[in-house]
Coordinates of C-alpha atoms in Angstrom, one line a residue:
M252 CA 13.3 12.4 11.9
S253 CA 12.9 11.1 8.2
D254 CA 10.5 12.2 5.7
Y255 CA 8.0 9.5 4.9
S256 CA 5.5 11.9 2.9
D257 CA 5.6 9.6 -0.1
L258 CA 3.8 6.9 1.9
P259 CA 0.0 6.7 2.5
G260 CA -1.0 8.6 5.7
L261 CA -1.0 5.7 8.3
L262 CA 2.0 4.0 6.7
A263 CA 3.9 7.1 7.1
D264 CA 2.7 7.4 10.7
I265 CA 3.9 3.9 11.3
A266 CA 7.3 4.4 9.6
E267 CA 7.7 7.4 11.8
V268 CA 7.2 5.6 15.1
A269 CA 8.3 2.0 14.3
G270 CA 10.7 2.3 11.1
L271 CA 10.1 2.0 7.5
E272 CA 10.8 -1.8 7.5
A273 CA 7.9 -2.4 9.9
A274 CA 5.5 -0.1 7.7
M275 CA 6.6 -2.1 4.6
I276 CA 6.1 -5.4 6.2
L277 CA 2.6 -4.4 7.2
A278 CA 1.9 -3.1 3.9
E279 CA 3.0 -6.4 2.3
T280 CA 1.2 -8.9 4.8
V281 CA -2.0 -6.8 5.9
G282 CA -2.3 -3.9 3.5
G283 CA -5.8 -3.1 2.5
T284 CA -7.4 -4.8 5.5
R285 CA -8.6 -3.6 8.8
V286 CA -6.6 -4.8 11.9
T287 CA -6.7 -4.5 15.5
I288 CA -4.1 -2.5 17.3
P289 CA -4.2 -3.3 20.9
A290 CA -3.1 -1.0 23.7
R291 CA -0.4 -3.4 24.3
A292 CA 0.7 -6.7 22.4
G293 CA 1.8 -10.0 24.0
D294 CA 4.5 -12.0 22.4
D295 CA 2.1 -14.3 20.8
H296 CA 0.1 -11.4 19.0
W297 CA 0.0 -11.2 15.3
L298 CA 1.5 -7.7 15.4
V299 CA 4.5 -8.9 17.2
R300 CA 5.0 -12.0 15.2
T301 CA 4.8 -9.6 11.9
V302 CA 7.2 -6.9 12.8
G303 CA 9.1 -7.9 16.1
K304 CA 8.4 -6.7 19.6
T305 CA 10.0 -3.3 19.6
A306 CA 8.2 -2.2 16.4
A307 CA 4.8 -3.7 17.8
E308 CA 5.5 -1.8 21.0
A309 CA 5.9 1.7 19.2
I310 CA 3.0 1.0 16.9
C311 CA 0.7 0.1 20.0
D312 CA 2.0 3.3 21.7
H313 CA 1.1 5.4 18.9
F314 CA -2.3 4.2 18.5
R315 CA -3.2 3.6 22.1
T316 CA -6.3 5.6 23.3
L317 CA -6.9 6.5 26.9
S318 CA -10.2 7.1 28.8
A319 CA -11.4 10.2 30.4
E320 CA -9.6 8.6 33.5
G321 CA -6.4 7.9 31.9
R322 CA -6.8 4.1 31.7
E323 CA -6.0 2.4 28.5
A324 CA -9.1 2.0 26.5
G325 CA -8.6 -1.3 24.6
A326 CA -8.0 -2.0 20.9
R327 CA -8.2 0.4 18.0
H328 CA -9.2 -0.8 14.4
I329 CA -7.4 0.8 11.5
V330 CA -7.1 -0.1 7.8
I331 CA -3.5 -0.6 6.8
P332 CA -2.8 1.1 3.5
K333 CA -1.6 -1.1 0.5
G334 CA 1.6 1.0 0.4
P335 CA 3.9 1.1 -2.7
A336 CA 2.2 -1.9 -4.2
G337 CA -1.2 -0.2 -4.3
C338 CA 0.3 2.9 -5.7
L339 CA 1.9 0.8 -8.5
D340 CA -1.4 -0.8 -9.2
K341 CA -3.2 2.7 -9.3
A342 CA -0.4 3.8 -11.8
R343 CA -0.8 0.9 -14.0
R344 CA -4.7 1.4 -14.3
R345 CA -4.1 4.9 -15.0
M346 CA -1.5 3.8 -17.9
A347 CA -4.0 1.2 -19.2
K348 CA -6.8 3.9 -19.3
E349 CA -4.6 6.4 -21.2
L350 CA -3.6 3.8 -23.7
L351 CA -7.2 2.7 -24.3
D352 CA -8.2 6.3 -24.6
G353 CA -5.5 6.6 -27.5
A354 CA -2.6 7.9 -25.9
S355 CA 0.9 7.1 -27.2
A356 CA 3.1 4.8 -25.1
R357 CA 5.3 7.7 -24.3
E358 CA 2.5 10.2 -23.3
A359 CA 0.5 7.3 -21.2
A360 CA 3.8 6.4 -19.4
R361 CA 4.4 10.0 -18.6
R362 CA 1.1 10.6 -17.3
A363 CA 1.0 7.6 -15.2
G364 CA 4.6 8.1 -13.9
L365 CA 5.6 4.7 -15.3
S366 CA 8.5 3.7 -17.8
E367 CA 7.8 3.8 -21.6
R368 CA 9.1 0.2 -21.8
A369 CA 6.3 -0.7 -19.4
A370 CA 3.8 1.1 -21.6
F371 CA 4.9 -0.6 -24.7
R372 CA 4.6 -3.9 -22.9
M373 CA 1.1 -3.1 -21.8
R374 CA 0.0 -2.0 -25.2
A375 CA 1.5 -5.3 -26.6
R376 CA -0.5 -7.4 -24.1
M377 CA -3.7 -5.3 -24.6
R378 CA -3.4 -6.1 -28.6
D379 CA -2.9 -9.8 -27.8
D380 CA -5.9 -9.6 -25.6
E381 CA -8.0 -8.1 -28.2
N382 CA -6.9 -10.9 -30.8
S383 CA -7.6 -13.6 -28.2
P384 CA -10.7 -15.6 -28.5
Q385 CA -11.5 -14.4 -24.9
G386 CA -11.2 -10.7 -25.7
R387 CA -9.8 -8.0 -23.6
L388 CA -9.3 -9.0 -19.9
L389 CA -8.7 -5.4 -18.5

């Protein structure tokens, strides 16, 4: 069993049951949105078309709910996290805030968990935006 603790909750669950590739494909294609996971997905269902039959079956099995009588109780609605792309966006916003608050590029990068080079590029873009007739676009 692999450790997917660096992934947001539901993506880690999906990676555990259907594989990391299926989790990343879902994050990339439908991340940040609410989707319907059926009790079982037919060949033409969006989930099967997105991650393949085997992964879709594993995902459906994992999220399937049963009634008190043990019958499959229909579809379940979940929000798929954005995954690493969403984490990167958050880190970039943190770095921009640090730079705006006066932190050095080195310190902003360290606090945001990004590279110094990225911080220097961001700081240069921020300066360009300030000198632009439109002003800052952050």
